[in-house]
Amino acid sequence: MHRSNLMELIRREGGMSFPCNGKGTCGKCKVRVTGELSAPTKREKHCLSGRELKNGVRLACQTEVLGNYELTLPGRERIEVHTLLPQKLKLKEPLSAKGIGMAADIGTTTLTAAFYRMKTGEKLYEVSRPNSQRAFGSDVISRISHCMEQADGVPVLQKAIREDVNAMIGAFCETCRRRPEKITAGVFAGNTTMLHLLCGIDPSPIAVYPYKPTTLFGDFADIDNLGIHVSPDAKIYLTDCISAFVGGDIAAGILSSGMYKSAKTCMLIDFGTNGEMAIGSKDELLCCATAAGPAFEGANIACGCAAVPGAVNRVKLRSGRVLFDTIGGKKPSGICGSGLMSLIAAMLELGMIDETGRLETEGFIQIEGDRLLIDRKNNIYLSAQDIRQLQLAKAAIAAGIDTLLYEKKLMPEEIDKVYIAGSFGASISKKAACRIGLFPPQFRDKIEFLGNASLNGALMLLGDRRKLLRLKGIKAVARDMNLAESDYFSGRYLDHMSF
């Protein structure tokens, strides 16, 4: 009998993400399916309620199709991103003096692009969409593994990211009634793996010692190879990457923050899936990537979601009950990263979670078993496993901060400014972040939110070609360290697992 995995069938059509790359651990690939199917697995019985199983809900990655079937997919996500982009592009020596300019942040989880009129600097359009490569895993290591294991891995992933970029261009053209060939210049920022895949270059060397990527970019792309819908004569610059794991997105973020020209000691923390960060001043920058994972972006959380309308983004606990706000005041659809952090900080204050992360159940109305019910009507809850996922993510970030401070022989109070980048970073509570141990308490009054610093840096390059030399100057003074080889990081990571 011929058997086909439902996840693989869905991947061919697109439209759904698989954060754990088919391991059955994240529970994010719920679909409603009927027909000739394999029996539910142990993992499905653990992740799905009896009612869901009875109503035909399955995990796509765990389901084998044996014959005829009927499938209902959840709707595509729309992502709301707080980019803090300028309404007017500063034009000095722009990459192009005519047509439309495009700046893009090629993120592991989310892609964002902005379009400006190059003659006047007027902002025309901004758009975001989920990265379709999430169907092959939520992090870069999963996607590199796919490229190493599948003969067609690189072209398949390049096709996915190319279609995402073209979809954003298409949305701009349709909304603003422009033709794609009017796009004459662009700057694309992204981590080293994402830029490799965008260009169809095998990223496998990034994951194998000595971790030397094929290229660190910092040049104009071959338009024909990119396969994106722009003018055939367009100049598209791919930002300089610092190392295998510290990419062009953090380099653009450093440019955006201005820390590269500061005499004061600053720190930049980018809350993306890769948790990149930098510390230093105009004389030297030390960088690292912490592999925090996607928990801050709602992945690997039972009821987690991105920052979409309806996401629970702020939580308070009063008289044993959960009070919450959602983005846009919409019907609750899940809990995003800022909501998760807000909730756990509140639970720590009330003693509902001990320092090890164990859920205390006695005396609290909305706790059932190992779950805290956030919204019973819409079946949104926090599980013990969700708490563990946040512990892992915050431990990685906090240990990365400690390690950079240790390497620079600095104390937290000696940092003059802390820049927080990323769409998640723009919406977090400073108080909650310090309460769960994400940041040292000395950072609280020094934090400045940059929004999408990577995209802002790309815009600076688009408006002034002289800043391309500044970016290369940042790369020249930047030094990266591999945290996987640091015993100090390992020790601090274990320490920071506790609240």
XYZ file of C-alpha atoms in Angstrom:
499
model
C 0.000 0.000 0.000
C 1.363 3.446 -0.966
C 1.642 5.822 1.997
C 2.257 9.583 1.800
C 3.026 11.824 4.754
C 0.436 14.604 4.983
C 3.073 17.199 5.885
C 4.981 16.499 2.669
C 1.774 16.786 0.642
C 0.988 20.168 2.239
C 4.544 21.403 1.665
C 4.128 20.973 -2.079
C 1.279 23.477 -2.032
C 2.654 25.823 0.638
C 0.584 27.846 3.091
C 1.555 26.201 6.384
C 4.584 26.196 8.683
C 6.175 23.248 10.485
C 8.356 24.781 13.233
C 9.776 21.459 14.493
C 10.324 20.192 10.918
C 8.094 17.159 11.339
C 9.294 15.848 14.708
C 5.813 16.076 16.218
C 6.974 18.160 19.169
C 5.525 21.633 18.538
C 1.879 20.760 17.827
C 1.618 23.619 15.305
C 0.507 21.639 12.252
C -3.088 20.971 13.315
C -5.388 20.341 10.356
C -8.888 18.985 9.934
C -8.693 15.910 7.710
C -10.939 12.937 6.977
C -10.575 9.873 4.773
C -8.215 6.919 4.601
C -5.579 7.801 7.177
C -3.182 6.171 9.612
C -4.252 5.856 13.249
C -3.329 8.731 15.610
C 0.187 8.363 17.027
C 1.227 8.689 20.660
C 2.483 12.209 19.965
C -0.897 13.187 18.523
C -2.740 11.791 21.532
C -0.455 13.869 23.751
C -0.869 17.125 21.770
C -4.547 16.861 20.833
C -7.600 16.684 23.037
C -10.095 13.844 22.740
C -12.607 16.288 21.304
C -10.170 17.429 18.611
C -9.390 13.870 17.583
C -13.109 13.062 17.470
C -13.677 16.080 15.175
C -11.017 15.024 12.694
C -8.158 17.250 13.895
C -4.728 15.701 13.288
C -1.060 16.712 13.292
C -0.076 16.777 9.620
C 3.494 15.664 10.279
C 2.294 12.542 12.123
C -0.433 11.530 9.679
C 0.021 9.072 6.798
C -2.409 9.270 3.894
C -3.478 5.780 2.753
C -6.018 6.668 0.080
C -8.682 9.310 -0.580
C -8.813 12.196 1.891
C -10.342 15.629 2.411
C -8.244 18.355 4.016
C -9.035 21.759 5.536
C -6.069 24.070 6.104
C -6.065 26.992 8.555
C -5.986 30.459 6.990
C -2.701 32.065 6.106
C -1.205 34.272 8.787
C -1.003 38.022 8.466
C 1.860 39.467 10.447
C 1.717 42.808 12.250
C 5.225 44.212 12.666
C 6.245 47.363 14.542
C 9.086 48.632 12.354
C 9.276 52.322 13.361
C 10.213 53.186 9.769
C 10.670 56.778 8.600
C 7.954 58.303 6.435
C 10.653 60.082 4.458
C 13.877 58.485 3.237
C 16.984 60.631 3.785
C 18.466 61.018 0.315
C 22.113 62.055 0.071
C 23.840 59.875 -2.522
C 21.086 57.309 -3.172
C 21.673 53.996 -4.924
C 19.354 55.301 -7.642
C 18.117 58.807 -8.405
C 14.915 57.644 -10.092
C 12.234 54.989 -9.878
C 11.329 53.037 -6.751
C 13.715 51.845 -4.036
C 13.070 48.709 -1.992
C 14.554 47.768 1.381
C 13.912 44.282 2.765
C 14.627 42.373 5.953
C 14.868 38.682 5.034
C 14.075 37.231 8.449
C 14.072 33.582 9.486
C 10.440 33.846 10.630
C 9.116 37.012 8.972
C 9.981 39.040 5.874
C 9.375 42.790 5.806
C 9.838 45.240 2.940
C 9.386 48.973 2.433
C 9.142 50.894 -0.831
C 10.147 54.540 -1.360
C 10.150 57.005 -4.264
C 13.847 57.566 -4.963
C 13.414 61.077 -6.365
C 11.635 62.529 -3.319
C 12.198 59.988 -0.522
C 8.437 59.568 -0.048
C 7.369 56.326 1.621
C 4.918 54.465 -0.593
C 4.231 51.111 1.018
C 5.248 48.650 3.731
C 4.452 44.950 3.819
C 5.262 41.858 5.902
C 4.619 38.163 5.425
C 5.628 34.881 7.061
C 8.739 33.197 5.683
C 7.463 30.184 3.705
C 10.654 28.298 4.550
C 9.108 27.677 7.980
C 7.572 24.609 6.377
C 11.091 23.155 6.609
C 11.796 24.148 10.214
C 11.595 27.221 12.431
C 15.345 27.861 12.652
C 18.294 28.067 10.268
C 19.839 24.792 11.455
C 16.685 22.879 10.478
C 16.793 24.445 7.024
C 20.492 23.767 6.564
C 19.807 20.148 7.590
C 17.124 19.960 4.898
C 19.651 21.163 2.322
C 22.161 18.554 3.480
C 19.655 15.706 3.470
C 17.705 16.443 0.280
C 19.264 16.614 -3.193
C 16.878 19.410 -4.191
C 16.978 21.146 -0.805
C 18.719 24.355 -1.901
C 16.572 25.067 -5.003
C 13.377 24.257 -3.103
C 14.232 26.692 -0.305
C 15.422 29.337 -2.769
C 12.123 29.030 -4.623
C 10.215 29.523 -1.357
C 12.042 32.717 -0.366
C 12.004 34.068 -3.927
C 8.221 33.642 -4.090
C 7.876 35.437 -0.755
C 9.894 38.421 -2.007
C 7.934 38.504 -5.260
C 4.663 38.322 -3.323
C 5.655 41.443 -1.364
C 6.614 43.204 -4.594
C 3.301 42.111 -6.106
C 1.359 43.473 -3.132
C 3.144 46.823 -3.509
C 2.497 46.990 -7.258
C -1.171 46.099 -6.885
C -1.827 48.523 -4.033
C 0.166 51.465 -5.399
C -0.514 50.769 -9.082
C 3.130 50.510 -10.039
C 4.933 48.139 -12.392
C 7.721 45.952 -10.937
C 10.236 47.166 -13.525
C 10.010 50.593 -11.862
C 11.986 49.172 -8.918
C 15.508 50.379 -9.728
C 17.392 49.811 -6.469
C 17.216 47.733 -3.331
C 19.038 46.681 -0.177
C 18.359 43.265 1.324
C 19.491 42.531 4.895
C 19.385 39.061 6.389
C 21.330 36.526 8.369
C 24.063 34.585 6.608
C 21.940 31.492 5.994
C 18.947 33.407 4.641
C 21.112 35.324 2.159
C 22.734 32.073 1.004
C 19.318 30.549 0.352
C 18.036 33.707 -1.354
C 20.931 33.422 -3.809
C 20.645 29.647 -4.205
C 24.003 29.008 -2.506
C 24.411 25.848 -0.428
C 24.551 26.921 3.256
C 25.877 23.543 4.476
C 29.413 24.824 5.339
C 27.834 27.131 7.922
C 26.820 24.144 10.054
C 30.065 22.150 9.737
C 33.377 22.929 11.455
C 35.169 25.296 10.873
C 31.848 27.082 10.097
C 33.109 28.998 7.063
C 30.292 30.197 4.779
C 30.808 30.256 1.027
C 30.471 34.050 1.057
C 29.854 36.899 3.499
C 28.178 38.990 0.769
C 28.609 42.781 0.859
C 28.110 43.251 -2.865
C 25.471 43.793 -5.528
C 23.487 40.690 -6.490
C 23.086 39.039 -9.869
C 19.493 40.002 -10.717
C 18.979 37.028 -13.049
C 20.056 34.608 -10.316
C 17.776 36.190 -7.701
C 14.754 35.797 -9.979
C 12.840 38.669 -8.397
C 10.444 40.994 -10.214
C 12.376 44.264 -10.555
C 13.984 46.264 -13.341
C 16.567 44.123 -15.199
C 19.062 46.935 -14.520
C 18.214 47.256 -10.812
C 21.020 47.432 -8.274
C 20.236 45.110 -5.347
C 22.788 45.189 -2.515
C 23.117 42.259 -0.084
C 24.379 43.477 3.287
C 27.778 42.463 4.639
C 27.707 39.528 7.056
C 30.174 39.388 9.942
C 30.452 35.601 10.275
C 28.553 32.352 9.748
C 26.112 33.082 12.567
C 26.314 36.881 12.846
C 24.713 38.111 9.660
C 24.043 41.166 7.567
C 20.916 41.874 9.588
C 22.892 42.573 12.770
C 25.463 44.578 10.772
C 22.634 46.728 9.396
C 21.218 46.996 12.922
C 24.560 48.250 14.245
C 24.553 50.865 11.474
C 20.988 51.885 12.361
C 21.733 52.207 16.088
C 24.762 54.458 15.563
C 26.763 52.506 18.156
C 29.545 52.030 15.606
C 30.448 55.736 15.945
C 29.843 56.124 19.692
C 32.602 56.658 22.230
C 30.281 55.151 24.853
C 29.862 51.427 25.469
C 26.629 50.162 23.973
C 24.878 46.827 23.515
C 22.520 45.776 20.722
C 20.214 42.773 21.197
C 18.145 41.562 18.251
C 15.201 39.406 19.334
C 15.055 37.247 16.251
C 15.135 33.470 16.135
C 18.952 33.569 16.170
C 19.289 35.990 19.108
C 22.187 37.983 17.676
C 23.849 40.647 19.825
C 26.811 43.009 19.858
C 28.689 44.999 22.502
C 31.244 47.768 22.160
C 31.853 51.210 20.698
C 33.519 52.834 17.692
C 36.814 51.122 18.455
C 35.726 47.486 18.679
C 32.568 45.413 18.521
C 32.188 41.905 19.905
C 29.282 39.905 18.456
C 27.625 36.556 18.998
C 24.491 34.561 18.186
C 22.672 32.715 20.948
C 20.226 30.472 19.030
C 17.393 31.539 21.331
C 14.870 29.776 19.123
C 11.458 31.035 18.062
C 9.617 30.991 21.421
C 9.697 34.811 21.627
C 7.879 34.814 18.277
C 5.197 32.384 19.477
C 6.574 29.162 17.957
C 6.936 25.962 20.007
C 4.304 27.363 22.399
C 1.069 25.320 22.644
C -1.205 28.290 21.943
C 1.523 30.571 20.648
C 1.197 32.811 17.606
C 2.936 35.708 15.919
C 1.987 39.327 16.655
C -1.218 39.120 14.628
C -4.540 40.818 15.394
C -6.142 38.800 18.185
C -2.860 37.721 19.777
C -2.818 38.076 23.578
C -0.038 40.614 24.122
C -0.544 41.851 27.686
C -1.668 39.928 30.766
C -2.576 40.742 34.373
C -3.605 38.398 37.173
C -6.261 39.655 39.582
C -8.072 37.697 42.319
C -6.992 34.377 40.824
C -8.258 35.271 37.344
C -6.506 36.111 34.094
C -7.158 39.506 32.506
C -5.675 40.189 29.090
C -5.530 42.500 26.086
C -5.251 41.418 22.454
C -3.695 43.161 19.479
C -6.334 45.315 17.844
C -8.891 44.290 20.474
C -9.779 41.269 18.326
C -11.089 37.864 19.407
C -8.260 35.931 21.145
C -6.421 33.661 18.727
C -3.311 32.734 20.733
C -0.545 34.308 22.797
C 2.439 36.111 21.271
C 5.911 36.593 22.761
C 5.225 39.800 24.669
C 2.047 38.292 26.133
C 3.927 35.170 27.179
C 6.575 37.212 28.966
C 3.952 39.433 30.607
C 2.019 36.419 31.876
C 5.004 34.569 33.297
C 6.306 37.720 35.011
C 2.895 38.153 36.678
C 2.831 34.489 37.719
C 6.284 34.807 39.292
C 5.118 37.819 41.312
C 2.191 35.816 42.705
C 4.213 32.682 43.406
C 2.367 30.647 40.764
C 5.724 29.587 39.325
C 8.708 28.718 41.503
C 12.344 29.476 40.609
C 12.711 26.166 38.787
C 9.744 26.919 36.535
C 7.377 24.480 38.249
C 3.719 25.489 38.099
C 2.136 25.885 41.560
C -1.529 24.891 41.313
C -2.959 25.339 44.789
C -5.421 28.186 45.287
C -5.648 29.488 41.737
C -9.012 29.321 39.993
C -7.949 29.031 36.371
C -5.356 26.269 36.741
C -6.350 22.795 35.583
C -3.719 20.097 35.859
C -0.500 21.456 34.359
C -2.261 24.254 32.452
C -3.228 27.826 33.254
C -6.396 28.708 31.338
C -6.030 32.140 29.760
C -9.304 32.063 27.835
C -11.471 28.996 28.411
C -13.962 29.884 25.671
C -11.293 29.950 22.959
C -9.165 27.177 24.515
C -6.093 29.355 25.004
C -3.829 28.224 27.799
C -0.270 28.172 29.129
C 1.263 24.755 29.741
C 4.193 23.626 31.851
C 6.055 22.907 28.614
C 5.482 26.510 27.470
C 7.159 27.759 30.642
C 10.119 25.495 29.856
C 10.344 26.864 26.305
C 10.506 30.427 27.636
C 13.153 29.383 30.159
C 15.302 27.975 27.342
C 14.939 31.122 25.229
C 15.524 33.618 28.025
C 18.470 31.588 29.366
C 20.142 31.763 25.942
C 19.709 35.541 25.703
C 20.705 36.227 29.323
C 23.754 33.942 29.125
C 24.784 35.591 25.861
C 24.626 39.009 27.540
C 26.682 37.748 30.495
C 29.284 36.187 28.210
C 29.791 39.352 26.164
C 30.150 41.355 29.400
C 32.628 38.778 30.725
C 34.721 38.831 27.552
C 34.855 42.642 27.621
C 35.560 42.652 31.385
C 32.550 44.874 32.014
C 29.793 45.002 34.619
C 26.144 45.598 33.596
C 26.157 49.077 35.137
C 29.067 50.058 32.853
C 26.879 49.753 29.745
C 25.714 53.221 28.717
C 22.941 52.275 26.272
C 21.038 49.057 25.442
C 19.386 48.909 22.033
C 16.588 46.367 21.551
C 15.783 45.383 17.971
C 13.198 43.137 16.356
C 9.405 43.232 16.143
C 9.110 41.306 19.424
C 11.496 43.715 21.149
C 9.334 46.701 20.228
C 6.427 45.494 22.354
C 7.986 43.969 25.474
C 7.653 45.374 28.969
C 11.004 46.405 30.465
C 9.713 45.491 33.904
C 8.563 42.036 32.807
C 11.821 41.377 30.930
C 13.896 42.129 34.031
C 11.520 40.182 36.306
C 11.953 36.928 34.390
C 15.727 37.428 34.242
C 16.011 38.227 30.551
C 18.043 41.394 31.236
C 20.158 42.475 34.220
C 18.099 44.930 36.310
C 20.782 47.578 35.659
C 19.661 47.647 32.000
C 16.077 48.706 32.697
C 16.522 52.501 32.464
C 19.054 52.284 29.619
C 16.884 50.453 27.085
C 15.929 52.044 23.778
C 13.635 50.205 21.357
C 14.668 50.415 17.705
C 11.940 48.344 16.073
C 13.226 46.617 12.940
C 16.815 47.891 13.098
C 17.860 45.618 10.244
C 15.322 47.184 7.882
C 16.145 50.693 9.096
C 19.814 50.027 8.378
C 18.920 48.800 4.892
C 17.017 52.061 4.305
C 20.042 54.105 5.355
C 22.114 52.273 2.746
C 19.419 52.756 0.110
C 19.423 56.520 0.669
C 23.182 57.026 0.863
C 25.671 54.810 -0.967
C 28.508 56.263 1.127
C 27.185 54.264 4.062
C 28.173 51.083 2.217
C 31.732 51.955 3.275
C 30.492 52.500 6.849
C 29.017 49.005 6.795
C 32.345 47.569 5.666
C 33.994 49.567 8.449
C 31.631 47.922 10.963
C 32.589 44.519 9.620
C 36.285 45.415 9.933
C 36.088 46.298 13.657
C 33.618 43.523 14.540
C 34.871 40.338 16.131
C 32.593 37.357 16.656
C 32.758 34.575 19.199
C 31.276 31.100 18.992
C 29.281 30.567 22.174
C 29.207 26.809 21.562
C 32.930 26.795 22.411
C 32.577 28.907 25.574
C 32.539 27.093 28.914
C 31.523 30.366 30.562
C 28.428 30.599 28.366
C 27.488 26.980 29.152
C 27.698 27.635 32.881
C 25.702 30.852 32.735
C 23.108 29.208 30.503
C 22.410 26.599 33.181
C 22.292 29.301 35.856
C 19.779 31.359 33.895
C 17.417 28.426 33.443
C 16.069 29.367 36.848
C 13.860 32.411 37.368
